[in-house]
PDB file of N, CA, C and O in Angstrom:
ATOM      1  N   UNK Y 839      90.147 116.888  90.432  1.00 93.00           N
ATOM      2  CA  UNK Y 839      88.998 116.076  90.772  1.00 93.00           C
ATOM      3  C   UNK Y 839      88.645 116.269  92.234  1.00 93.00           C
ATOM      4  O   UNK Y 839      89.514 116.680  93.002  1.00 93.00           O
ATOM      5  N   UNK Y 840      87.396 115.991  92.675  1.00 95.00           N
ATOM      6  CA  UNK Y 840      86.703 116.305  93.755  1.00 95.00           C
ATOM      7  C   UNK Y 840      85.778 115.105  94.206  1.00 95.00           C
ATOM      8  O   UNK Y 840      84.982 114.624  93.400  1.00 95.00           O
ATOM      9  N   UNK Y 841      85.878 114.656  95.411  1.00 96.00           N
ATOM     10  CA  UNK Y 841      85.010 113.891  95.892  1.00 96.00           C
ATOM     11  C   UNK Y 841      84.730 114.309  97.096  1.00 96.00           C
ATOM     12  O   UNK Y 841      85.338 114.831  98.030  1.00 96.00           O
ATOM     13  N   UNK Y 842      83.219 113.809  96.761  1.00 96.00           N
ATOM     14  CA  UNK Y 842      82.317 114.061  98.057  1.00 96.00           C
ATOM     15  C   UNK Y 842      82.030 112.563  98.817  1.00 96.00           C
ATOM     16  O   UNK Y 842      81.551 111.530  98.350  1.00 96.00           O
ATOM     17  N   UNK Y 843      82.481 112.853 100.066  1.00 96.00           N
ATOM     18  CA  UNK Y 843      82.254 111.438 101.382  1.00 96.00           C
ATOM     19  C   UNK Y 843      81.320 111.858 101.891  1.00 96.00           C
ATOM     20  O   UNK Y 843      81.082 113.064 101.950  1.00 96.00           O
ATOM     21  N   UNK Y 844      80.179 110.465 102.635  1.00 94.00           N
ATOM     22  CA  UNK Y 844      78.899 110.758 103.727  1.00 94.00           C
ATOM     23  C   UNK Y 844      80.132 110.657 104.506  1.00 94.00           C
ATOM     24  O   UNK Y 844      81.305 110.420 104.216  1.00 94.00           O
ATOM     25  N   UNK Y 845      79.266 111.003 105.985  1.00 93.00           N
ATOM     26  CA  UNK Y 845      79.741 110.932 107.240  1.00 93.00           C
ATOM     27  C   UNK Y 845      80.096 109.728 107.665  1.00 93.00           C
ATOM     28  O   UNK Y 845      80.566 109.641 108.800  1.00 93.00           O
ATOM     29  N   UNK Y 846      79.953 108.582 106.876  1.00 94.00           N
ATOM     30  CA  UNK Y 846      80.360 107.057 106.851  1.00 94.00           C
ATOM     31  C   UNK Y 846      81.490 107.140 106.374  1.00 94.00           C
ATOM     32  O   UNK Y 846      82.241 106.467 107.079  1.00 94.00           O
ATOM     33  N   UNK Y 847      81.962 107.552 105.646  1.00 95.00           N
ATOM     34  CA  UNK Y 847      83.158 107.681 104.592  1.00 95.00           C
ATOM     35  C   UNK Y 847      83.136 107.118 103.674  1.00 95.00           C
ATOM     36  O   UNK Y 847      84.232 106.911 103.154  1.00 95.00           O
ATOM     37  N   UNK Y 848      81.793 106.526 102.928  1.00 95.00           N
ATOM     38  CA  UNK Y 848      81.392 106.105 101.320  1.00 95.00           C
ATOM     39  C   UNK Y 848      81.713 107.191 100.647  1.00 95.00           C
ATOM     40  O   UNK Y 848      81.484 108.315 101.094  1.00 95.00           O
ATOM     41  N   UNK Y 849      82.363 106.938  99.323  1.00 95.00           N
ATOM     42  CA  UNK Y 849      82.620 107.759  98.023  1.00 95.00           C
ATOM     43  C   UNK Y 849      80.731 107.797  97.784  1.00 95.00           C
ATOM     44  O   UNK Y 849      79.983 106.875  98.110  1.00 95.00           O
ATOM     45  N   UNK Y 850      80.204 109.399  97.005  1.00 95.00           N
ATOM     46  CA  UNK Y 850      79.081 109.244  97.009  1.00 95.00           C
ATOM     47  C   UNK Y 850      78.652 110.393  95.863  1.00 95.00           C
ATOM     48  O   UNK Y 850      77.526 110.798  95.575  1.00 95.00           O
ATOM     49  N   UNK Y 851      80.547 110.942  95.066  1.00 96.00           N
ATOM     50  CA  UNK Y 851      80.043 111.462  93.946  1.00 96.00           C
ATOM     51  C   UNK Y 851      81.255 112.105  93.783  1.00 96.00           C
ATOM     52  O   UNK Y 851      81.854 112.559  94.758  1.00 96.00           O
ATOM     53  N   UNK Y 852      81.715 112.200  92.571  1.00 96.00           N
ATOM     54  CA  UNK Y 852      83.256 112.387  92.228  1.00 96.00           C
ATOM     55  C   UNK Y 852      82.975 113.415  91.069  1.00 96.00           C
ATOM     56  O   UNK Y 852      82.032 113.126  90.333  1.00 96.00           O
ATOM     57  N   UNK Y 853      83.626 114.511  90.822  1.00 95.00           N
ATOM     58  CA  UNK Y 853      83.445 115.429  89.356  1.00 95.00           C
ATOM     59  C   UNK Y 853      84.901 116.441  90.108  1.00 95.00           C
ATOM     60  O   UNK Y 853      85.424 116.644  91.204  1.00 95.00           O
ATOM     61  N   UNK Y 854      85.098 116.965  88.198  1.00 94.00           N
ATOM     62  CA  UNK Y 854      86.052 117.927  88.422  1.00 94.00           C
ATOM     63  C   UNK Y 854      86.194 119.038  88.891  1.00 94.00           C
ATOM     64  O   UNK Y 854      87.247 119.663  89.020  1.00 94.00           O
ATOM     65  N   UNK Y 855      84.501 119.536  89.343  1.00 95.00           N
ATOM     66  CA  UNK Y 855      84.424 121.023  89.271  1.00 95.00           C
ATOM     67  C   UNK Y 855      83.561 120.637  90.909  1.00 95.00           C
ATOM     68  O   UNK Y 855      82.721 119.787  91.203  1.00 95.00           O
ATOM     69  N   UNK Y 856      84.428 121.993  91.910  1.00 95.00           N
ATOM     70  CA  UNK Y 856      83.954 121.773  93.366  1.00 95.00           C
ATOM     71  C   UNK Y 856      82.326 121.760  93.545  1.00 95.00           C
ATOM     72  O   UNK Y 856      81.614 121.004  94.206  1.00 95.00           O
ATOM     73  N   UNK Y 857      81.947 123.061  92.572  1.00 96.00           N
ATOM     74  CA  UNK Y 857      80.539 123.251  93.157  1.00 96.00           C
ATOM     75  C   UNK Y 857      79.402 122.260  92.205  1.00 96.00           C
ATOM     76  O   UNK Y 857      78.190 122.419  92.056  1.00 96.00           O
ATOM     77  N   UNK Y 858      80.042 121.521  91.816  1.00 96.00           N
ATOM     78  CA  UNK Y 858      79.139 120.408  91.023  1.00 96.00           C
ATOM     79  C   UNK Y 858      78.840 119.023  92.269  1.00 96.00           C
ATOM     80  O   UNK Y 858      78.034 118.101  92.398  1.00 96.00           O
ATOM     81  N   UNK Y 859      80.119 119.615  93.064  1.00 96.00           N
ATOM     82  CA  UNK Y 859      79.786 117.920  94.285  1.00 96.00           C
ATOM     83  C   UNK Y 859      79.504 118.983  95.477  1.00 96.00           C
ATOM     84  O   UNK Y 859      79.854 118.346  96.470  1.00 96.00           O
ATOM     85  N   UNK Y 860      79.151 119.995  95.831  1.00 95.00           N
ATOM     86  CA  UNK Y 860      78.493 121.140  96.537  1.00 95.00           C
ATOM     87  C   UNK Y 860      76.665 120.660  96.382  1.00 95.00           C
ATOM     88  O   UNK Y 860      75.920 120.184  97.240  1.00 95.00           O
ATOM     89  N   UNK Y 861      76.382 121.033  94.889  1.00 97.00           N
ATOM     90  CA  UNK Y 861      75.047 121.173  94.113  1.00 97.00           C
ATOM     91  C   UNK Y 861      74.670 119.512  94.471  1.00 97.00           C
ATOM     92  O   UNK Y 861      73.488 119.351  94.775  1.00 97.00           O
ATOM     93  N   UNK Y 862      75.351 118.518  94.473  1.00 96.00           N
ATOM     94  CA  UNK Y 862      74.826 117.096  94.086  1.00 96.00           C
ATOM     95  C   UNK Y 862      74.990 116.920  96.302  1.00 96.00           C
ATOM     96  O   UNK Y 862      74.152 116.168  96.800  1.00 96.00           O
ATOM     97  N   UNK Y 863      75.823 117.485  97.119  1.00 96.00           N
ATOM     98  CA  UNK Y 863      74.817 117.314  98.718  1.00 96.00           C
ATOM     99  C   UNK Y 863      73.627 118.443  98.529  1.00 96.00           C
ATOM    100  O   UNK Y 863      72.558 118.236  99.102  1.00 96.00           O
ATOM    101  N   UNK Y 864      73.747 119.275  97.973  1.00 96.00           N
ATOM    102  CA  UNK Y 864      72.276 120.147  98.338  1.00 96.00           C
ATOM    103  C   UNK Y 864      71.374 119.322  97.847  1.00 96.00           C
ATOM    104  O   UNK Y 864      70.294 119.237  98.432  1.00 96.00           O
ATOM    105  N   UNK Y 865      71.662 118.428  96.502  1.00 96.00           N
ATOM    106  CA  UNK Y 865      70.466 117.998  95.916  1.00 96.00           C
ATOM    107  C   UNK Y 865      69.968 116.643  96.815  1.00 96.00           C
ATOM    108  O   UNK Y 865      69.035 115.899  96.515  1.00 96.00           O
ATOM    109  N   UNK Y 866      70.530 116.574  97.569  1.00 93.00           N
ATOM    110  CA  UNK Y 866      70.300 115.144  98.507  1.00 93.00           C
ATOM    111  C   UNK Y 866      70.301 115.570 100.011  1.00 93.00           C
ATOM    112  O   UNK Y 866      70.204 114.800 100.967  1.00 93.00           O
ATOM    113  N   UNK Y 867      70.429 116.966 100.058  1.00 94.00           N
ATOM    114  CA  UNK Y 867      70.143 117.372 101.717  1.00 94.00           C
ATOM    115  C   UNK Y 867      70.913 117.241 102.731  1.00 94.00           C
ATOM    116  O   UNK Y 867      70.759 117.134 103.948  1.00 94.00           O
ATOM    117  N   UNK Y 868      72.099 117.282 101.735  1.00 93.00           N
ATOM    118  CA  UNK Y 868      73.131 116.610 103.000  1.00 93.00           C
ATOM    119  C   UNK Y 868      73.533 117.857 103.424  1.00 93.00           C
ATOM    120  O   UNK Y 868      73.580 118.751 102.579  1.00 93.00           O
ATOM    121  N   UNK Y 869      73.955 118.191 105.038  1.00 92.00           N
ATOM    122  CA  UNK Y 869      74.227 119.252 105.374  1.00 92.00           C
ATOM    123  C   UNK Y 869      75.960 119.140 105.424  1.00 92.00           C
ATOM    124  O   UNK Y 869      76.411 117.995 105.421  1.00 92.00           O
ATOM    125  N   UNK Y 870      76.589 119.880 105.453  1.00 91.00           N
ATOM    126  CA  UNK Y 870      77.562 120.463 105.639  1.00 91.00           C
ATOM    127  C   UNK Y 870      78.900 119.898 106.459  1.00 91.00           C
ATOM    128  O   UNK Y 870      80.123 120.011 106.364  1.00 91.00           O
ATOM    129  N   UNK Y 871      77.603 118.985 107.623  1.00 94.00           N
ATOM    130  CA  UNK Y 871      78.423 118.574 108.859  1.00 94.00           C
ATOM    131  C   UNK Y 871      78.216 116.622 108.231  1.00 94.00           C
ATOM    132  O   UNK Y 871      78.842 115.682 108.721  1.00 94.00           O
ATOM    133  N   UNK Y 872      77.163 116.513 107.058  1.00 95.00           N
ATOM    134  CA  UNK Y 872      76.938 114.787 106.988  1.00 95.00           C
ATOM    135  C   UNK Y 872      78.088 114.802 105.960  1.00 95.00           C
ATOM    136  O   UNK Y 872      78.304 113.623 105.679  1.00 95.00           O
ATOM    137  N   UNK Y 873      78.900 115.586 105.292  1.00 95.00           N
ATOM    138  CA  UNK Y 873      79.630 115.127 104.074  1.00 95.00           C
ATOM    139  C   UNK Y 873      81.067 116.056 104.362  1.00 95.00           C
ATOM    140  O   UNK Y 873      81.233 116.973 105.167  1.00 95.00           O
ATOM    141  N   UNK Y 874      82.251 115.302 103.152  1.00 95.00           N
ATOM    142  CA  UNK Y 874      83.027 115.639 103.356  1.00 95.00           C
ATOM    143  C   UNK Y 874      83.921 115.387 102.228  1.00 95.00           C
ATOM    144  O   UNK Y 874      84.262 114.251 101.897  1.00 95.00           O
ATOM    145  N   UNK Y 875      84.508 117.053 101.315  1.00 95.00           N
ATOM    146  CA  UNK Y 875      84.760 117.450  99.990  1.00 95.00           C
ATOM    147  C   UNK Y 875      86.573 117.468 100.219  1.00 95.00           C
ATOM    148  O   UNK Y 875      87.348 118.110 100.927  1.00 95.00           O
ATOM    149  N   UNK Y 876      86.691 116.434  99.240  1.00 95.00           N
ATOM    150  CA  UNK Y 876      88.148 116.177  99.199  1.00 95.00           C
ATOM    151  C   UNK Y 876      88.819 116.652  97.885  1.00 95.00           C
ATOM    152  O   UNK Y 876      88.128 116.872  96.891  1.00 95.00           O
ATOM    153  N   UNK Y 877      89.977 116.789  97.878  1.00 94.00           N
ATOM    154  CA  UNK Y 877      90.464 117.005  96.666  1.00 94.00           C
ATOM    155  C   UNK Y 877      91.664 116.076  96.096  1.00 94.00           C
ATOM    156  O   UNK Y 877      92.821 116.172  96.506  1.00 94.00           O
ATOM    157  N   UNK Y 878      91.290 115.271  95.215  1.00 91.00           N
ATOM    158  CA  UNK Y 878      91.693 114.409  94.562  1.00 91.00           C
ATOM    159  C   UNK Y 878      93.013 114.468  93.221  1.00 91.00           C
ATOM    160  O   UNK Y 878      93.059 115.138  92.189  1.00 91.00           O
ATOM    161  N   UNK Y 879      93.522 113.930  93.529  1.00 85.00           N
ATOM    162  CA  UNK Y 879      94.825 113.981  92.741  1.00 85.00           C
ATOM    163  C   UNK Y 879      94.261 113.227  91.069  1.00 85.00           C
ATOM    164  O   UNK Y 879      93.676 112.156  90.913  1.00 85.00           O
ATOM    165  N   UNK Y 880      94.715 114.290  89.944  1.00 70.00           N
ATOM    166  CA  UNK Y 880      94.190 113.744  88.524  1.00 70.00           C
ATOM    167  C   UNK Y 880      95.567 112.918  88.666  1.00 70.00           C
ATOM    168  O   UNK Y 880      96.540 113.012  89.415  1.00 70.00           O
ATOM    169  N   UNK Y 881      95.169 111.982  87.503  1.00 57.00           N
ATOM    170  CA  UNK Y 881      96.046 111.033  87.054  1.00 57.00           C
ATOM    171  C   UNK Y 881      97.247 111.475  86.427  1.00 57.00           C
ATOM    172  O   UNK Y 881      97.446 111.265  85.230  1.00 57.00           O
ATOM    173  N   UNK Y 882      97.887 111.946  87.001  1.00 51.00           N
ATOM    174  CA  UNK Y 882      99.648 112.545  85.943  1.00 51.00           C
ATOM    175  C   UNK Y 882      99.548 111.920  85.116  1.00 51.00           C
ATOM    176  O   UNK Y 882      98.779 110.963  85.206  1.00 51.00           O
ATOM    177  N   UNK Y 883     100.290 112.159  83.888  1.00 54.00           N
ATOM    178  CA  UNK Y 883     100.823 111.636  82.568  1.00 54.00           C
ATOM    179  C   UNK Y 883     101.862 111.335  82.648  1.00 54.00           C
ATOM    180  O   UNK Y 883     102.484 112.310  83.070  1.00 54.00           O
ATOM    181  N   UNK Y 884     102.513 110.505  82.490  1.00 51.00           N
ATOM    182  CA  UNK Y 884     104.064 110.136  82.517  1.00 51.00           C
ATOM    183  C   UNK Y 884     104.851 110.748  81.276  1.00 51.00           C
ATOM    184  O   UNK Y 884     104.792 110.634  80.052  1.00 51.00           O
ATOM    185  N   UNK Y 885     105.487 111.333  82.041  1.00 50.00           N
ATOM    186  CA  UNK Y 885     106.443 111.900  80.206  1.00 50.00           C
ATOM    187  C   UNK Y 885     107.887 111.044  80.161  1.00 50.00           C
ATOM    188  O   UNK Y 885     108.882 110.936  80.878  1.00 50.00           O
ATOM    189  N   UNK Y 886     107.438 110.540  78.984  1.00 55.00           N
ATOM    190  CA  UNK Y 886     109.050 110.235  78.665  1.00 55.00           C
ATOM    191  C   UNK Y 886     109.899 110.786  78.369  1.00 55.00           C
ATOM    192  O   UNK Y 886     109.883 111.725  77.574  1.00 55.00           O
ATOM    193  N   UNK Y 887     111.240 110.164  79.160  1.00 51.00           N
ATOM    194  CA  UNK Y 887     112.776 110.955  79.014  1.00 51.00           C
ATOM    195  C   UNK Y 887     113.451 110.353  78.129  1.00 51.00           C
ATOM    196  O   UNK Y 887     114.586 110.739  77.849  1.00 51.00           O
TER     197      UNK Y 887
END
């Protein structure tokens, strides 16, 4: 998982695939330097022993 932060540090769009939260600042104009693409830990599964 992938989230994209404004330069505020609001969550402002979360998906699994990088260039889907790439495509969603272009689609809002955010440049490069207003946002900031994290990479997010999926939810493990717990396996039982």
């Amino acid at each position: 998982m992938y989230g994209l932060y404004d330069k505020e540090g609001i969550l402002r769009f979360v998906d699994s695939d990088k260039d889907a939260c790439i495509a969603y600042a272009e689609l809002f104009e955010l440049g490069s330097t207003n946002y900031c693409l994290i990479h997010l830990a999926n939810d493990a599964k717990k396996s039982k022993v």
